[in-house]
mmCIF file of C-alpha atoms in Angstrom:
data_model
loop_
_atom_site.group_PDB
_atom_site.id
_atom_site.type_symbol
_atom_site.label_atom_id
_atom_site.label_comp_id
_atom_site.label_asym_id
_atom_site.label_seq_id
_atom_site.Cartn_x
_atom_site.Cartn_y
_atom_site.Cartn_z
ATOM 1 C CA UNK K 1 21.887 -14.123 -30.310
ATOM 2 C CA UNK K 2 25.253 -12.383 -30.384
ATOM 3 C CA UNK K 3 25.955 -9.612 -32.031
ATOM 4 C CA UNK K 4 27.504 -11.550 -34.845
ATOM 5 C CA UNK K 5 25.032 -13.480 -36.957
ATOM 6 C CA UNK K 6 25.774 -16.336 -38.562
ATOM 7 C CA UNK K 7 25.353 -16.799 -42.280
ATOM 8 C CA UNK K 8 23.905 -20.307 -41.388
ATOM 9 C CA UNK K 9 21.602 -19.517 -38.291
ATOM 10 C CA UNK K 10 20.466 -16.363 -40.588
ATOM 11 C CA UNK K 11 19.013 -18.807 -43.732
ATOM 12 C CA UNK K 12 17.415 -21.183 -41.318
ATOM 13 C CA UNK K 13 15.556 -17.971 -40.030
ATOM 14 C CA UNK K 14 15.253 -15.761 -43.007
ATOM 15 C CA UNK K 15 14.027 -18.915 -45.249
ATOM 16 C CA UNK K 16 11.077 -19.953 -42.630
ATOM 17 C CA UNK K 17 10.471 -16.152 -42.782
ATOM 18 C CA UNK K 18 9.945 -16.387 -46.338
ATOM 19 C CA UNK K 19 7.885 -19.629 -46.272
ATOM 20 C CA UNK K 20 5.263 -17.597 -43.764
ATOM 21 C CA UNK K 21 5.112 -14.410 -45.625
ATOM 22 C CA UNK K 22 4.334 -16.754 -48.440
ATOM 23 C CA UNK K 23 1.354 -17.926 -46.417
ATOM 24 C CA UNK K 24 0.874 -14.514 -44.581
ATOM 25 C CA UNK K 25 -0.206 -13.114 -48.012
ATOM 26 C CA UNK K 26 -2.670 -16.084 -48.336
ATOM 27 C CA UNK K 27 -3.852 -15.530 -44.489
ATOM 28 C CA UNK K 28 -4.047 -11.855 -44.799
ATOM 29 C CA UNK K 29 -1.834 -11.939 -41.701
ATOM 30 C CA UNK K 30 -1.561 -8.371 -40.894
ATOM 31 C CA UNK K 31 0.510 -9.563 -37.709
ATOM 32 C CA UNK K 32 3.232 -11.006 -39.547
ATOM 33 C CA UNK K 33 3.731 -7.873 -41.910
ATOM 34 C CA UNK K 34 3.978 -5.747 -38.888
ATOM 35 C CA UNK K 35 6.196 -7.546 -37.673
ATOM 36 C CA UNK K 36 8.349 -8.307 -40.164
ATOM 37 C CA UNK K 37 7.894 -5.895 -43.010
ATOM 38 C CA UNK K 38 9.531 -2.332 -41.923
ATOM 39 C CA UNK K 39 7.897 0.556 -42.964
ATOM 40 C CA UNK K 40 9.762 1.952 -45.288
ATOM 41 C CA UNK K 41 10.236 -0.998 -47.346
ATOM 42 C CA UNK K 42 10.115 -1.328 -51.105
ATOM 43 C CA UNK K 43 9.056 -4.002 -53.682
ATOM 44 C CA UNK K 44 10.033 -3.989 -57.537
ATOM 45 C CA UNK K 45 8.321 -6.647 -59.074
ATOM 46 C CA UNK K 46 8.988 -8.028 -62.195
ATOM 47 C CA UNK K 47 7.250 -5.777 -64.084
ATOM 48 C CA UNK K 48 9.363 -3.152 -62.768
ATOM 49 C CA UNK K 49 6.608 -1.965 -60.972
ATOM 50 C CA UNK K 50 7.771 -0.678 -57.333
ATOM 51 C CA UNK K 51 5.247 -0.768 -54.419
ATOM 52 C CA UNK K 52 5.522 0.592 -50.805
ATOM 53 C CA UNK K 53 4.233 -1.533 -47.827
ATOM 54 C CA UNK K 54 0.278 -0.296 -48.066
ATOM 55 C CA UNK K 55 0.387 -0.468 -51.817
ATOM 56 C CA UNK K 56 1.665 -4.297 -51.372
ATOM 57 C CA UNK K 57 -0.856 -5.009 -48.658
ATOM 58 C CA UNK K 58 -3.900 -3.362 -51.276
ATOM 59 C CA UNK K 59 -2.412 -5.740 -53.957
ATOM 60 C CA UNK K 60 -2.586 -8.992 -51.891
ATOM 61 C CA UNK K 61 -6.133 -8.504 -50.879
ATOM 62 C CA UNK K 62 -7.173 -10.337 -54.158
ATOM 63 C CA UNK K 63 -5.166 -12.879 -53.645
ATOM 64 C CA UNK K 64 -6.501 -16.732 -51.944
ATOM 65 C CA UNK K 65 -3.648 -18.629 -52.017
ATOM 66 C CA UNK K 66 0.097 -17.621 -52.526
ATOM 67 C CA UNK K 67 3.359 -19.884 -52.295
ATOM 68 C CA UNK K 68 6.571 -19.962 -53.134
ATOM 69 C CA UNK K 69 9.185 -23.286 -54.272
ATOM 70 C CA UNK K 70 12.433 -22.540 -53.662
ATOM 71 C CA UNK K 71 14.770 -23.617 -56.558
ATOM 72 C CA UNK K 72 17.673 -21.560 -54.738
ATOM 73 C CA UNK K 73 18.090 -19.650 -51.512
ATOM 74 C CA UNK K 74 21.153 -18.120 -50.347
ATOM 75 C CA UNK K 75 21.931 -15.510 -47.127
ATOM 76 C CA UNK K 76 25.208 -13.658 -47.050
ATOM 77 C CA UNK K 77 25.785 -11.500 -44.661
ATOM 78 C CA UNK K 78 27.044 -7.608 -45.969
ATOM 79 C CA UNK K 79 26.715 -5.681 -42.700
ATOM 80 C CA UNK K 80 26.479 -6.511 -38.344
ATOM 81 C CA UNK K 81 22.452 -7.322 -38.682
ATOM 82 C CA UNK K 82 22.169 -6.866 -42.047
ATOM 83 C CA UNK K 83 21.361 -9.647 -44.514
ATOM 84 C CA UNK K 84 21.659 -9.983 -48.496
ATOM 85 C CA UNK K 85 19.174 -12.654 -49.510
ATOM 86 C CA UNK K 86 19.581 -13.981 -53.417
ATOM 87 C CA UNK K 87 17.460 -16.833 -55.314
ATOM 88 C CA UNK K 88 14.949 -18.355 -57.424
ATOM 89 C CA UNK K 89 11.615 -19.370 -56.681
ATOM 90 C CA UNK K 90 8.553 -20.797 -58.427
ATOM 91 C CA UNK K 91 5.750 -18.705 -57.110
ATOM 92 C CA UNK K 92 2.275 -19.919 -57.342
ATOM 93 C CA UNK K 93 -0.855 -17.776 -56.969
ATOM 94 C CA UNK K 94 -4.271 -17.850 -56.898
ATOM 95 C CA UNK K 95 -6.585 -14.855 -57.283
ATOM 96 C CA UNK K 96 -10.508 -14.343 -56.437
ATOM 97 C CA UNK K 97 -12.144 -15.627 -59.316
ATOM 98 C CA UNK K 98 -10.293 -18.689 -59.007
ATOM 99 C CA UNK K 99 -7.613 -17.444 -61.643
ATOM 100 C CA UNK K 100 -4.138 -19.482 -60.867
ATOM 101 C CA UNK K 101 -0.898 -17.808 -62.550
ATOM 102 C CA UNK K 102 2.652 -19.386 -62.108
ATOM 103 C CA UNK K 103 6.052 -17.978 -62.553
ATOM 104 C CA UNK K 104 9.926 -18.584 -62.044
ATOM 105 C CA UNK K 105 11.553 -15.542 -60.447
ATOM 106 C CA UNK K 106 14.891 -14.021 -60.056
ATOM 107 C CA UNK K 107 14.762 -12.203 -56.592
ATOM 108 C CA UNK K 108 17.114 -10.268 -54.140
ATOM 109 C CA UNK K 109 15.449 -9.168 -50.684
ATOM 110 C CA UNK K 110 17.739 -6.923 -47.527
ATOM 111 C CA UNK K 111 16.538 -8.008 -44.355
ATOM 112 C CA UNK K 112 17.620 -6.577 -41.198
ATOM 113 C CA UNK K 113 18.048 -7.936 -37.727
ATOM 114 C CA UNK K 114 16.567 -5.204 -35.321
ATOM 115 C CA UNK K 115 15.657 -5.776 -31.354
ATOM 116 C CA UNK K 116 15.940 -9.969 -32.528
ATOM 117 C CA UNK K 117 13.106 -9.570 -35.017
ATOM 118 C CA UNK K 118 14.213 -9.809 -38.623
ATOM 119 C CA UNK K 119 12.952 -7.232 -40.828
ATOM 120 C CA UNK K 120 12.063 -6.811 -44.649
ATOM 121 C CA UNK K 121 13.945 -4.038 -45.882
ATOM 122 C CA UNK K 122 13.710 -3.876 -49.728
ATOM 123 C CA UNK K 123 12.576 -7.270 -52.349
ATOM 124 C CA UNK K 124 13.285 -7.346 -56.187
ATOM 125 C CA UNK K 125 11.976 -9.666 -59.040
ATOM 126 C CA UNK K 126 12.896 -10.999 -62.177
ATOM 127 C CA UNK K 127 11.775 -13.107 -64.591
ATOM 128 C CA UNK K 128 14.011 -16.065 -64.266
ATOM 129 C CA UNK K 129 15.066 -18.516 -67.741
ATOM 130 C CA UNK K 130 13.229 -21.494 -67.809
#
């Protein structure tokens, strides 16, 4: 890849990345999170709860199935490698115990591209209307 990313290239990528962290969580694919989740990386959920990257990984280890319907998905690009992702999804989840819970969120996510690997950066939730 050049150094200039394409918007278009970049939501092919960044939207199959969010389809497999989807099933990552389900998985318990500690590859993928390594990978693709940096370090220093933050998560407010809906709640307004905020969670590191080991506090996320404790939280998904009662989950059995996770995934995520896109309603919208859009990439712009705001820096060289650096990508601004913006949408609505229905996520679906399934916890030990067999409880299911559903809900339509709001989300903005910063991913970066480092050494050709995109990267999580940071991931907010909202409760979305309707």
């Amino acid at each position: 890849m050049t150094n200039t990313i394409l918007r278009e290239q970049a939501e092919k990528e960044l939207l199959a990345l969010m389809h497999q962290w989807a099933a990552a969580v389900g998985a318990k694919d500690t590859g993928y999170f390594e990978r693709h989740v940096d370090e220093s990386w933050q998560y407010i959920d809906s709640t307004g709860a905020r969670r590191g990257k080991s506090d996320y990984w404790e939280l998904i280890q009662g989950v059995t199935s996770y995934t995520e319907e896109f309603r919208q998905f859009d990439v712009r690009i705001v820096a060289e490698r650096v990508a601004l992702l913006m949408g609505v999804y229905l996520g679906r989840v399934e916890l030990r115990g067999g409880e299911h819970l559903e809900k339509l969120l709001a989300f903005s996510a910063v991913w970066e591209l480092r050494d050709g690997v995109w990267r999580a950066l940071m991931h907010h939730t909202t409760d979305a209307p309707g």
